[in-house]
């Protein structure tokens, strides 16, 4: 169930210049990597949802939805840390 989270995290990190700097893929290579990562993350997410639904039925999907909503809320409402003045 946690594999899609890791895939999406890698997908987003792979597109951050502040993280990868000059090693970030460019042009056609970047497009291919993004398509492959999107497909892999989507397949992993569908497999995860299928597993949750087969074990917990609708409750599993509700819990997954609550988890996604919680992640979005934390992302938008978290406090940014300020860098200390040197």
PDB file of C-alpha atoms in Angstrom:
ATOM      1  CA  UNK A   1       0.000   0.000   0.000  1.00  0.00           C
ATOM      2  CA  UNK A   2       2.937   2.362   0.598  1.00  0.00           C
ATOM      3  CA  UNK A   3       4.633   1.711  -2.748  1.00  0.00           C
ATOM      4  CA  UNK A   4       2.529   4.289  -4.663  1.00  0.00           C
ATOM      5  CA  UNK A   5       3.526   6.943  -2.137  1.00  0.00           C
ATOM      6  CA  UNK A   6       7.198   6.220  -2.784  1.00  0.00           C
ATOM      7  CA  UNK A   7       6.684   6.232  -6.567  1.00  0.00           C
ATOM      8  CA  UNK A   8       4.866   9.570  -6.498  1.00  0.00           C
ATOM      9  CA  UNK A   9       7.536  11.024  -4.190  1.00  0.00           C
ATOM     10  CA  UNK A  10      10.281   9.969  -6.631  1.00  0.00           C
ATOM     11  CA  UNK A  11       8.202  11.315  -9.505  1.00  0.00           C
ATOM     12  CA  UNK A  12       7.940  14.745  -7.874  1.00  0.00           C
ATOM     13  CA  UNK A  13      11.573  14.803  -6.723  1.00  0.00           C
ATOM     14  CA  UNK A  14      12.736  13.909 -10.219  1.00  0.00           C
ATOM     15  CA  UNK A  15      11.193  17.151 -11.505  1.00  0.00           C
ATOM     16  CA  UNK A  16      12.651  19.522  -8.895  1.00  0.00           C
ATOM     17  CA  UNK A  17      15.638  21.479 -10.101  1.00  0.00           C
ATOM     18  CA  UNK A  18      16.385  22.564  -6.534  1.00  0.00           C
ATOM     19  CA  UNK A  19      16.903  18.899  -5.627  1.00  0.00           C
ATOM     20  CA  UNK A  20      18.655  17.487  -8.712  1.00  0.00           C
ATOM     21  CA  UNK A  21      20.325  20.636 -10.011  1.00  0.00           C
ATOM     22  CA  UNK A  22      22.166  20.054 -13.294  1.00  0.00           C
ATOM     23  CA  UNK A  23      21.509  16.302 -13.158  1.00  0.00           C
ATOM     24  CA  UNK A  24      17.799  16.763 -13.807  1.00  0.00           C
ATOM     25  CA  UNK A  25      16.741  15.059 -17.061  1.00  0.00           C
ATOM     26  CA  UNK A  26      15.998  17.392 -19.962  1.00  0.00           C
ATOM     27  CA  UNK A  27      14.168  17.239 -23.271  1.00  0.00           C
ATOM     28  CA  UNK A  28      13.019  13.854 -24.585  1.00  0.00           C
ATOM     29  CA  UNK A  29      14.743  11.986 -21.744  1.00  0.00           C
ATOM     30  CA  UNK A  30      12.719  13.934 -19.189  1.00  0.00           C
ATOM     31  CA  UNK A  31       9.498  13.284 -21.093  1.00  0.00           C
ATOM     32  CA  UNK A  32      10.187   9.533 -21.287  1.00  0.00           C
ATOM     33  CA  UNK A  33      11.083   9.318 -17.580  1.00  0.00           C
ATOM     34  CA  UNK A  34       7.956  11.268 -16.636  1.00  0.00           C
ATOM     35  CA  UNK A  35       5.722   9.019 -18.728  1.00  0.00           C
ATOM     36  CA  UNK A  36       7.323   5.860 -17.322  1.00  0.00           C
ATOM     37  CA  UNK A  37       7.113   7.122 -13.726  1.00  0.00           C
ATOM     38  CA  UNK A  38       3.486   8.212 -14.197  1.00  0.00           C
ATOM     39  CA  UNK A  39       2.566   4.781 -15.581  1.00  0.00           C
ATOM     40  CA  UNK A  40       4.429   2.947 -12.797  1.00  0.00           C
ATOM     41  CA  UNK A  41       2.906   5.129 -10.063  1.00  0.00           C
ATOM     42  CA  UNK A  42      -0.592   4.773 -11.539  1.00  0.00           C
ATOM     43  CA  UNK A  43      -0.325   0.983 -11.825  1.00  0.00           C
ATOM     44  CA  UNK A  44       0.987   0.743  -8.256  1.00  0.00           C
ATOM     45  CA  UNK A  45      -1.844   2.977  -7.020  1.00  0.00           C
ATOM     46  CA  UNK A  46      -4.500   0.922  -8.832  1.00  0.00           C
ATOM     47  CA  UNK A  47      -3.018  -2.300  -7.436  1.00  0.00           C
ATOM     48  CA  UNK A  48      -3.014  -0.771  -3.974  1.00  0.00           C
ATOM     49  CA  UNK A  49      -6.639   0.319  -4.288  1.00  0.00           C
ATOM     50  CA  UNK A  50      -7.587  -3.116  -5.608  1.00  0.00           C
ATOM     51  CA  UNK A  51      -5.893  -4.738  -2.612  1.00  0.00           C
ATOM     52  CA  UNK A  52      -7.602  -2.390  -0.156  1.00  0.00           C
ATOM     53  CA  UNK A  53     -10.983  -2.982  -1.771  1.00  0.00           C
ATOM     54  CA  UNK A  54     -10.588  -6.768  -1.843  1.00  0.00           C
ATOM     55  CA  UNK A  55      -9.729  -6.867   1.864  1.00  0.00           C
ATOM     56  CA  UNK A  56     -11.827  -4.069   3.384  1.00  0.00           C
ATOM     57  CA  UNK A  57     -14.423  -3.367   0.671  1.00  0.00           C
ATOM     58  CA  UNK A  58     -15.750   0.194   0.743  1.00  0.00           C
ATOM     59  CA  UNK A  59     -14.120   0.924   4.115  1.00  0.00           C
ATOM     60  CA  UNK A  60     -10.688   0.531   2.509  1.00  0.00           C
ATOM     61  CA  UNK A  61     -11.515   3.079  -0.179  1.00  0.00           C
ATOM     62  CA  UNK A  62     -12.900   5.482   2.427  1.00  0.00           C
ATOM     63  CA  UNK A  63      -9.737   5.152   4.522  1.00  0.00           C
ATOM     64  CA  UNK A  64      -7.605   5.739   1.436  1.00  0.00           C
ATOM     65  CA  UNK A  65      -9.626   8.843   0.574  1.00  0.00           C
ATOM     66  CA  UNK A  66      -9.230  10.157   4.127  1.00  0.00           C
ATOM     67  CA  UNK A  67      -5.479   9.558   3.916  1.00  0.00           C
ATOM     68  CA  UNK A  68      -5.225  11.502   0.634  1.00  0.00           C
ATOM     69  CA  UNK A  69      -7.287  14.383   2.053  1.00  0.00           C
ATOM     70  CA  UNK A  70      -5.094  14.438   5.165  1.00  0.00           C
ATOM     71  CA  UNK A  71      -1.921  14.556   3.029  1.00  0.00           C
ATOM     72  CA  UNK A  72      -3.293  17.455   0.991  1.00  0.00           C
ATOM     73  CA  UNK A  73      -4.380  19.338   4.123  1.00  0.00           C
ATOM     74  CA  UNK A  74      -0.976  18.898   5.771  1.00  0.00           C
ATOM     75  CA  UNK A  75       0.761  20.073   2.611  1.00  0.00           C
ATOM     76  CA  UNK A  76      -1.210  23.320   2.462  1.00  0.00           C
ATOM     77  CA  UNK A  77      -1.451  24.071   6.188  1.00  0.00           C
ATOM     78  CA  UNK A  78       2.036  23.195   7.396  1.00  0.00           C
ATOM     79  CA  UNK A  79       4.200  26.008   8.688  1.00  0.00           C
ATOM     80  CA  UNK A  80       7.298  26.844   6.701  1.00  0.00           C
ATOM     81  CA  UNK A  81      10.515  26.861   8.691  1.00  0.00           C
ATOM     82  CA  UNK A  82      12.459  30.084   8.413  1.00  0.00           C
ATOM     83  CA  UNK A  83      16.188  29.925   7.890  1.00  0.00           C
ATOM     84  CA  UNK A  84      18.147  31.344  10.840  1.00  0.00           C
ATOM     85  CA  UNK A  85      19.872  34.644  10.200  1.00  0.00           C
ATOM     86  CA  UNK A  86      23.625  34.219  10.008  1.00  0.00           C
TER      87      UNK A  86
END
